[in-house]
Amino acid sequence: LTKKNLESCLKQLPTSVYRLKGHIKIGAKSYLLNYVGGRWSLEEEKGTLKLVFIGDNVNKDKVKIEKLFATFK
């Protein structure tokens, strides 16, 4: 997986998600991902691979979100 793949996933996020934070794995490295209102950043950092999605009624889009990010676990 690449940062380009990640960017593609972030562009496909449902509009219900306005904040995302957590650790993902790209290749052999772990990163802290921060996403707010369409802007995002990565910092190389070890941590538990887990993402938290914040927004309005995010649960209704849970299946779509899980499919988008399944490959980053």
mmCIF file with all atom_site columns, C-alpha atoms in Angstrom:
data_model
loop_
_atom_site.group_PDB
_atom_site.id
_atom_site.type_symbol
_atom_site.label_atom_id
_atom_site.label_alt_id
_atom_site.label_comp_id
_atom_site.label_asym_id
_atom_site.label_entity_id
_atom_site.label_seq_id
_atom_site.pdbx_PDB_ins_code
_atom_site.Cartn_x
_atom_site.Cartn_y
_atom_site.Cartn_z
_atom_site.occupancy
_atom_site.B_iso_or_equiv
_atom_site.pdbx_formal_charge
_atom_site.auth_seq_id
_atom_site.auth_comp_id
_atom_site.auth_asym_id
_atom_site.auth_atom_id
_atom_site.pdbx_PDB_model_num
ATOM 1  C CA . LEU A 1 1  ? 0.000   0.000  0.000  1.00 0.00 ? 1  LEU A CA 1
ATOM 2  C CA . THR A 1 2  ? 1.112   3.527  -0.675 1.00 0.00 ? 2  THR A CA 1
ATOM 3  C CA . LYS A 1 3  ? 0.375   7.061  0.421  1.00 0.00 ? 3  LYS A CA 1
ATOM 4  C CA . LYS A 1 4  ? -1.344  7.495  -2.928 1.00 0.00 ? 4  LYS A CA 1
ATOM 5  C CA . ASN A 1 5  ? -3.745  4.644  -2.020 1.00 0.00 ? 5  ASN A CA 1
ATOM 6  C CA . LEU A 1 6  ? -4.404  6.373  1.298  1.00 0.00 ? 6  LEU A CA 1
ATOM 7  C CA . GLU A 1 7  ? -5.136  9.671  -0.423 1.00 0.00 ? 7  GLU A CA 1
ATOM 8  C CA . SER A 1 8  ? -7.617  7.890  -2.702 1.00 0.00 ? 8  SER A CA 1
ATOM 9  C CA . CYS A 1 9  ? -9.394  6.392  0.331  1.00 0.00 ? 9  CYS A CA 1
ATOM 10 C CA . LEU A 1 10 ? -9.554  9.750  2.094  1.00 0.00 ? 10 LEU A CA 1
ATOM 11 C CA . LYS A 1 11 ? -11.097 11.373 -0.984 1.00 0.00 ? 11 LYS A CA 1
ATOM 12 C CA . GLN A 1 12 ? -13.825 8.713  -0.933 1.00 0.00 ? 12 GLN A CA 1
ATOM 13 C CA . LEU A 1 13 ? -14.773 9.258  2.710  1.00 0.00 ? 13 LEU A CA 1
ATOM 14 C CA . PRO A 1 14 ? -18.466 9.920  3.227  1.00 0.00 ? 14 PRO A CA 1
ATOM 15 C CA . THR A 1 15 ? -19.323 13.551 3.983  1.00 0.00 ? 15 THR A CA 1
ATOM 16 C CA . SER A 1 16 ? -20.511 12.432 7.420  1.00 0.00 ? 16 SER A CA 1
ATOM 17 C CA . VAL A 1 17 ? -16.840 12.073 8.479  1.00 0.00 ? 17 VAL A CA 1
ATOM 18 C CA . TYR A 1 18 ? -15.185 15.342 9.398  1.00 0.00 ? 18 TYR A CA 1
ATOM 19 C CA . ARG A 1 19 ? -12.346 14.069 11.614 1.00 0.00 ? 19 ARG A CA 1
ATOM 20 C CA . LEU A 1 20 ? -10.191 10.936 11.576 1.00 0.00 ? 20 LEU A CA 1
ATOM 21 C CA . LYS A 1 21 ? -7.245  10.022 13.745 1.00 0.00 ? 21 LYS A CA 1
ATOM 22 C CA . GLY A 1 22 ? -5.239  6.895  14.412 1.00 0.00 ? 22 GLY A CA 1
ATOM 23 C CA . HIS A 1 23 ? -2.394  4.652  13.380 1.00 0.00 ? 23 HIS A CA 1
ATOM 24 C CA . ILE A 1 24 ? -2.127  2.877  10.043 1.00 0.00 ? 24 ILE A CA 1
ATOM 25 C CA . LYS A 1 25 ? 0.512   0.734  8.388  1.00 0.00 ? 25 LYS A CA 1
ATOM 26 C CA . ILE A 1 26 ? 1.946   1.522  4.970  1.00 0.00 ? 26 ILE A CA 1
ATOM 27 C CA . GLY A 1 27 ? 4.547   -0.994 3.905  1.00 0.00 ? 27 GLY A CA 1
ATOM 28 C CA . ALA A 1 28 ? 6.668   -1.898 6.917  1.00 0.00 ? 28 ALA A CA 1
ATOM 29 C CA . LYS A 1 29 ? 6.140   1.437  8.692  1.00 0.00 ? 29 LYS A CA 1
ATOM 30 C CA . SER A 1 30 ? 3.487   2.655  11.103 1.00 0.00 ? 30 SER A CA 1
ATOM 31 C CA . TYR A 1 31 ? 2.104   6.192  10.822 1.00 0.00 ? 31 TYR A CA 1
ATOM 32 C CA . LEU A 1 32 ? -0.128  8.490  12.833 1.00 0.00 ? 32 LEU A CA 1
ATOM 33 C CA . LEU A 1 33 ? -2.851  9.748  10.497 1.00 0.00 ? 33 LEU A CA 1
ATOM 34 C CA . ASN A 1 34 ? -4.677  13.024 11.150 1.00 0.00 ? 34 ASN A CA 1
ATOM 35 C CA . TYR A 1 35 ? -7.560  14.077 8.900  1.00 0.00 ? 35 TYR A CA 1
ATOM 36 C CA . VAL A 1 36 ? -9.710  17.170 9.363  1.00 0.00 ? 36 VAL A CA 1
ATOM 37 C CA . GLY A 1 37 ? -12.105 18.604 6.814  1.00 0.00 ? 37 GLY A CA 1
ATOM 38 C CA . GLY A 1 38 ? -10.329 17.202 3.763  1.00 0.00 ? 38 GLY A CA 1
ATOM 39 C CA . ARG A 1 39 ? -6.788  18.017 4.935  1.00 0.00 ? 39 ARG A CA 1
ATOM 40 C CA . TRP A 1 40 ? -4.565  15.240 6.209  1.00 0.00 ? 40 TRP A CA 1
ATOM 41 C CA . SER A 1 41 ? -1.065  14.545 7.487  1.00 0.00 ? 41 SER A CA 1
ATOM 42 C CA . LEU A 1 42 ? 1.078   11.521 8.320  1.00 0.00 ? 42 LEU A CA 1
ATOM 43 C CA . GLU A 1 43 ? 3.806   11.238 10.928 1.00 0.00 ? 43 GLU A CA 1
ATOM 44 C CA . GLU A 1 44 ? 5.953   8.144  11.227 1.00 0.00 ? 44 GLU A CA 1
ATOM 45 C CA . GLU A 1 45 ? 5.070   6.810  14.656 1.00 0.00 ? 45 GLU A CA 1
ATOM 46 C CA . LYS A 1 46 ? 4.538   3.435  16.246 1.00 0.00 ? 46 LYS A CA 1
ATOM 47 C CA . GLY A 1 47 ? 1.190   2.735  17.823 1.00 0.00 ? 47 GLY A CA 1
ATOM 48 C CA . THR A 1 48 ? -1.760  0.396  17.967 1.00 0.00 ? 48 THR A CA 1
ATOM 49 C CA . LEU A 1 49 ? -3.275  0.069  14.493 1.00 0.00 ? 49 LEU A CA 1
ATOM 50 C CA . LYS A 1 50 ? -6.644  1.675  15.094 1.00 0.00 ? 50 LYS A CA 1
ATOM 51 C CA . LEU A 1 51 ? -8.611  4.485  13.460 1.00 0.00 ? 51 LEU A CA 1
ATOM 52 C CA . VAL A 1 52 ? -11.271 6.672  15.071 1.00 0.00 ? 52 VAL A CA 1
ATOM 53 C CA . PHE A 1 53 ? -13.829 8.383  12.823 1.00 0.00 ? 53 PHE A CA 1
ATOM 54 C CA . ILE A 1 54 ? -15.723 11.417 14.105 1.00 0.00 ? 54 ILE A CA 1
ATOM 55 C CA . GLY A 1 55 ? -18.690 12.994 12.386 1.00 0.00 ? 55 GLY A CA 1
ATOM 56 C CA . ASP A 1 56 ? -22.427 13.247 12.066 1.00 0.00 ? 56 ASP A CA 1
ATOM 57 C CA . ASN A 1 57 ? -24.118 9.849  12.202 1.00 0.00 ? 57 ASN A CA 1
ATOM 58 C CA . VAL A 1 58 ? -20.936 8.029  11.106 1.00 0.00 ? 58 VAL A CA 1
ATOM 59 C CA . ASN A 1 59 ? -22.485 4.667  12.015 1.00 0.00 ? 59 ASN A CA 1
ATOM 60 C CA . LYS A 1 60 ? -24.752 4.806  8.953  1.00 0.00 ? 60 LYS A CA 1
ATOM 61 C CA . ASP A 1 61 ? -21.599 4.806  6.774  1.00 0.00 ? 61 ASP A CA 1
ATOM 62 C CA . LYS A 1 62 ? -19.720 2.200  8.823  1.00 0.00 ? 62 LYS A CA 1
ATOM 63 C CA . VAL A 1 63 ? -19.695 -0.520 6.139  1.00 0.00 ? 63 VAL A CA 1
ATOM 64 C CA . LYS A 1 64 ? -18.345 1.837  3.465  1.00 0.00 ? 64 LYS A CA 1
ATOM 65 C CA . ILE A 1 65 ? -15.664 3.178  5.816  1.00 0.00 ? 65 ILE A CA 1
ATOM 66 C CA . GLU A 1 66 ? -14.571 -0.310 6.850  1.00 0.00 ? 66 GLU A CA 1
ATOM 67 C CA . LYS A 1 67 ? -14.213 -1.378 3.217  1.00 0.00 ? 67 LYS A CA 1
ATOM 68 C CA . LEU A 1 68 ? -12.165 1.710  2.355  1.00 0.00 ? 68 LEU A CA 1
ATOM 69 C CA . PHE A 1 69 ? -9.664  1.202  5.171  1.00 0.00 ? 69 PHE A CA 1
ATOM 70 C CA . ALA A 1 70 ? -9.566  -2.602 5.445  1.00 0.00 ? 70 ALA A CA 1
ATOM 71 C CA . THR A 1 71 ? -6.262  -2.781 3.562  1.00 0.00 ? 71 THR A CA 1
ATOM 72 C CA . PHE A 1 72 ? -4.457  -0.461 5.983  1.00 0.00 ? 72 PHE A CA 1
ATOM 73 C CA . LYS A 1 73 ? -4.683  -2.802 8.994  1.00 0.00 ? 73 LYS A CA 1
#
